[in-house]
Amino acid sequence: MTVRVGVTGAAGRMGRMLIEAIGESEQGIDLRATIERPESALAGVDSGELIGGEANTVVIVSDLATVIGDIDVLIDFTVPAATLANAELCAAHGVAMVIGTTGFTVEQERMLFSHDSKIALCKASNFSTGVNLAFKLLEQAAAVLGDDVDIEIVEAHHRHKIDAPSGTALSMGQVIADTLGRDLNKVAVYGREGQTGARERDTIGFATIRAGDVVGDHTVIFAADGERLEITHKASSRMSFARGAVRAAAWLANQEPGKYDMQDVLGFK
Ligand code: NAD
C-alpha cells in the first residue's frame, strides 16, 4: 500500500530535504501535498522545481485544510504554534503526524499529545539513526558510570537556530536523568557565569554554541577524576534527519493511534 505523505514547512531547510528524501525513497511513500505558511510567496510553485529538480506536479499550497483529504501522514518541521494548529486538523481527519519541530513548552507538548487517542504521533527531537543509537549508548554509559562522574552536554548549531539548548541535547539529558533517577527540571544547569560556586555532582550541565552553518554537533562528557568518556555525534547533512523522518512516516502509517518516537521506529524499545 502506498503511503500518501504531505510536507509542511516545505520551503524550509528541512522541508526541502524532506521533498528530496521522499523522492528518493523506496519505502512505498508518495508525496501528495506541500504546504507553506499563508504569507509565503511560494503558493502555486511546483515543489520539485523548488528544490532544483524536475517538476513533480505537487504544488505548494498555503492552507493544510485544502489538501488534508489527500494524505495519510503529515511530516511537520515548522514552529511550535504551526505544529499545534496542524495537529488539531490532522486529529479531526485521522491523519498521522511525524513531528520534527522543536522548542515546545511543557504546556504546548501536552496539547500536542492530547490528540494521541485519535491519531498516531511520532515526535523526535532528532530523526537521525546515529543520534538514536547514541541515546542507547548514553543510557548504558549513565547506568555504568552512575553517580561517580560529572555529566556535561555540549551542542553546536548554525546561526539561524532559534531555540536553545537543542531539542536533541535536552533529549540526551532526559535519557541520562531517567537512567539515574534524577528530575531533569531540578538538576539541569543552563550555562554558567560569574561566581557559580563549585559544581554539584548530580547536576547535568548544558552548553550551547551558535555559529556559521553547523548542522548539529552533540557531545556528552562523563568526567571522573583521572578519566573522561565522551560520546559525540556530528551531523554533516540534514539528509540524515530527512531520511529518518521518511522512514518514520512509512512505519507510522501502520500504527494504532498513540504517542511514538524514533526509538519505536528503529525497534529500540
Ligand atoms: P526553517 O526556518 O528553515 O523552516 C521552517 C519552515 O516552516 C519555513 O519555511 C516556514 O515558512 C515554515 N512555516 C512556519 N509556519 C508555518 C505554517 N503555519 N504553515 C506552513 N509552514 C510554516 O527551519 P528548519 O531548520 O527547517 O527547522 C524547522 C524545525 O525543525 C525547527 O524546530 C528545528 O529545530 C527542527 N529540526 C528538527 C530536526 C529533527 O531531526 N527532529 C532536525 C532539524 C531541524
mmCIF file of N, CA and C and ligand atoms in Angstrom, residues 8-9 11-14 35-37 77-79 82 100-102 124-127 161 163 241, ligand 1:
data_model
loop_
_atom_site.group_PDB
_atom_site.id
_atom_site.type_symbol
_atom_site.label_atom_id
_atom_site.label_comp_id
_atom_site.label_asym_id
_atom_site.label_seq_id
_atom_site.Cartn_x
_atom_site.Cartn_y
_atom_site.Cartn_z
ATOM 1 N N THR A 8 4.797 19.884 5.481
ATOM 2 C CA THR A 8 4.543 21.289 5.767
ATOM 3 C C THR A 8 5.850 21.964 6.176
ATOM 4 N N GLY A 9 5.917 23.287 5.968
ATOM 5 C CA GLY A 9 7.208 23.968 6.089
ATOM 6 C C GLY A 9 8.077 23.580 4.901
ATOM 7 N N ALA A 11 9.255 24.850 2.246
ATOM 8 C CA ALA A 11 10.361 25.644 1.698
ATOM 9 C C ALA A 11 11.477 25.861 2.708
ATOM 10 N N GLY A 12 11.319 25.316 3.910
ATOM 11 C CA GLY A 12 12.340 25.486 4.948
ATOM 12 C C GLY A 12 13.546 24.602 4.685
ATOM 13 N N ARG A 13 14.572 24.771 5.527
ATOM 14 C CA ARG A 13 15.792 23.961 5.376
ATOM 15 C C ARG A 13 15.451 22.473 5.401
ATOM 16 N N MET A 14 14.623 22.052 6.366
ATOM 17 C CA MET A 14 14.257 20.639 6.457
ATOM 18 C C MET A 14 13.203 20.262 5.425
ATOM 19 N N ILE A 35 3.046 22.214 1.844
ATOM 20 C CA ILE A 35 2.351 23.365 2.429
ATOM 21 C C ILE A 35 3.385 24.363 2.956
ATOM 22 N N GLU A 36 3.131 25.637 2.756
ATOM 23 C CA GLU A 36 3.948 26.699 3.368
ATOM 24 C C GLU A 36 3.010 27.674 4.093
ATOM 25 N N ARG A 37 3.600 28.584 4.852
ATOM 26 C CA ARG A 37 2.743 29.477 5.640
ATOM 27 C C ARG A 37 2.007 30.445 4.706
ATOM 28 N N PHE A 77 8.012 19.903 10.102
ATOM 29 C CA PHE A 77 9.213 20.523 10.681
ATOM 30 C C PHE A 77 9.011 22.024 10.506
ATOM 31 N N THR A 78 8.286 22.664 11.431
ATOM 32 C CA THR A 78 7.997 24.098 11.292
ATOM 33 C C THR A 78 8.319 24.824 12.594
ATOM 34 N N VAL A 79 7.305 25.405 13.219
ATOM 35 C CA VAL A 79 7.445 26.087 14.513
ATOM 36 C C VAL A 79 6.318 25.577 15.414
ATOM 37 N N ALA A 82 2.569 26.527 14.718
ATOM 38 C CA ALA A 82 2.044 25.944 13.476
ATOM 39 C C ALA A 82 1.786 24.449 13.660
ATOM 40 N N GLY A 100 8.943 16.925 13.708
ATOM 41 C CA GLY A 100 10.358 17.215 13.944
ATOM 42 C C GLY A 100 10.571 18.557 14.611
ATOM 43 N N THR A 101 9.529 19.389 14.634
ATOM 44 C CA THR A 101 9.619 20.720 15.258
ATOM 45 C C THR A 101 10.136 20.594 16.685
ATOM 46 N N THR A 102 11.015 21.516 17.080
ATOM 47 C CA THR A 102 11.493 21.532 18.467
ATOM 48 C C THR A 102 11.104 22.864 19.117
ATOM 49 N N ALA A 124 10.176 13.324 17.465
ATOM 50 C CA ALA A 124 11.555 13.104 17.891
ATOM 51 C C ALA A 124 12.318 14.407 17.753
ATOM 52 N N SER A 125 13.162 14.679 18.726
ATOM 53 C CA SER A 125 13.987 15.886 18.640
ATOM 54 C C SER A 125 15.072 15.691 17.597
ATOM 55 N N ASN A 126 15.306 14.439 17.218
ATOM 56 C CA ASN A 126 16.331 14.165 16.206
ATOM 57 C C ASN A 126 15.974 12.844 15.525
ATOM 58 N N PHE A 127 15.815 12.881 14.197
ATOM 59 C CA PHE A 127 15.387 11.687 13.465
ATOM 60 C C PHE A 127 16.553 10.905 12.872
ATOM 61 N N LYS A 161 19.433 28.917 14.114
ATOM 62 C CA LYS A 161 18.588 28.137 15.034
ATOM 63 C C LYS A 161 17.994 29.051 16.102
ATOM 64 N N ASP A 163 16.032 28.079 18.958
ATOM 65 C CA ASP A 163 15.832 27.600 20.325
ATOM 66 C C ASP A 163 17.130 27.036 20.893
ATOM 67 N N PHE A 241 18.490 13.559 8.918
ATOM 68 C CA PHE A 241 17.212 13.766 9.624
ATOM 69 C C PHE A 241 16.036 13.451 8.687
HETATM 70 P P1 NAD B 1 13.281 26.775 8.720
HETATM 71 O O1 NAD B 1 13.018 28.095 9.362
HETATM 72 O O2 NAD B 1 14.302 26.698 7.623
HETATM 73 O O3 NAD B 1 11.916 26.164 8.142
HETATM 74 C C1 NAD B 1 10.680 26.223 8.786
HETATM 75 C C2 NAD B 1 9.643 26.406 7.698
HETATM 76 O O4 NAD B 1 8.328 26.329 8.280
HETATM 77 C C3 NAD B 1 9.741 27.781 6.983
HETATM 78 O O5 NAD B 1 9.817 27.579 5.584
HETATM 79 C C4 NAD B 1 8.451 28.468 7.385
HETATM 80 O O6 NAD B 1 7.948 29.326 6.381
HETATM 81 C C5 NAD B 1 7.548 27.269 7.608
HETATM 82 N N1 NAD B 1 6.341 27.581 8.414
HETATM 83 C C6 NAD B 1 6.235 28.340 9.519
HETATM 84 N N2 NAD B 1 4.957 28.412 9.914
HETATM 85 C C7 NAD B 1 4.232 27.684 9.036
HETATM 86 C C8 NAD B 1 2.843 27.383 8.896
HETATM 87 N N3 NAD B 1 1.932 27.885 9.751
HETATM 88 N N4 NAD B 1 2.450 26.580 7.877
HETATM 89 C C9 NAD B 1 3.353 26.103 6.978
HETATM 90 N N5 NAD B 1 4.696 26.369 7.054
HETATM 91 C C10 NAD B 1 5.112 27.135 8.073
HETATM 92 O O7 NAD B 1 13.673 25.780 9.907
HETATM 93 P P2 NAD B 1 14.336 24.323 9.818
HETATM 94 O O8 NAD B 1 15.817 24.443 10.025
HETATM 95 O O9 NAD B 1 13.820 23.595 8.620
HETATM 96 O O10 NAD B 1 13.786 23.666 11.171
HETATM 97 C C11 NAD B 1 12.384 23.549 11.407
HETATM 98 C C12 NAD B 1 12.175 22.886 12.762
HETATM 99 O O11 NAD B 1 12.682 21.540 12.709
HETATM 100 C C13 NAD B 1 12.904 23.558 13.923
HETATM 101 O O12 NAD B 1 12.087 23.471 15.086
HETATM 102 C C14 NAD B 1 14.162 22.713 14.096
HETATM 103 O O13 NAD B 1 14.704 22.760 15.399
HETATM 104 C C15 NAD B 1 13.589 21.350 13.793
HETATM 105 N N6 NAD B 1 14.575 20.332 13.370
HETATM 106 C C16 NAD B 1 14.353 19.081 13.846
HETATM 107 C C17 NAD B 1 15.179 18.044 13.443
HETATM 108 C C18 NAD B 1 14.855 16.647 13.909
HETATM 109 O O14 NAD B 1 15.519 15.682 13.487
HETATM 110 N N7 NAD B 1 13.826 16.482 14.746
HETATM 111 C C19 NAD B 1 16.236 18.283 12.548
HETATM 112 C C20 NAD B 1 16.424 19.581 12.070
HETATM 113 C C21 NAD B 1 15.579 20.613 12.475
#
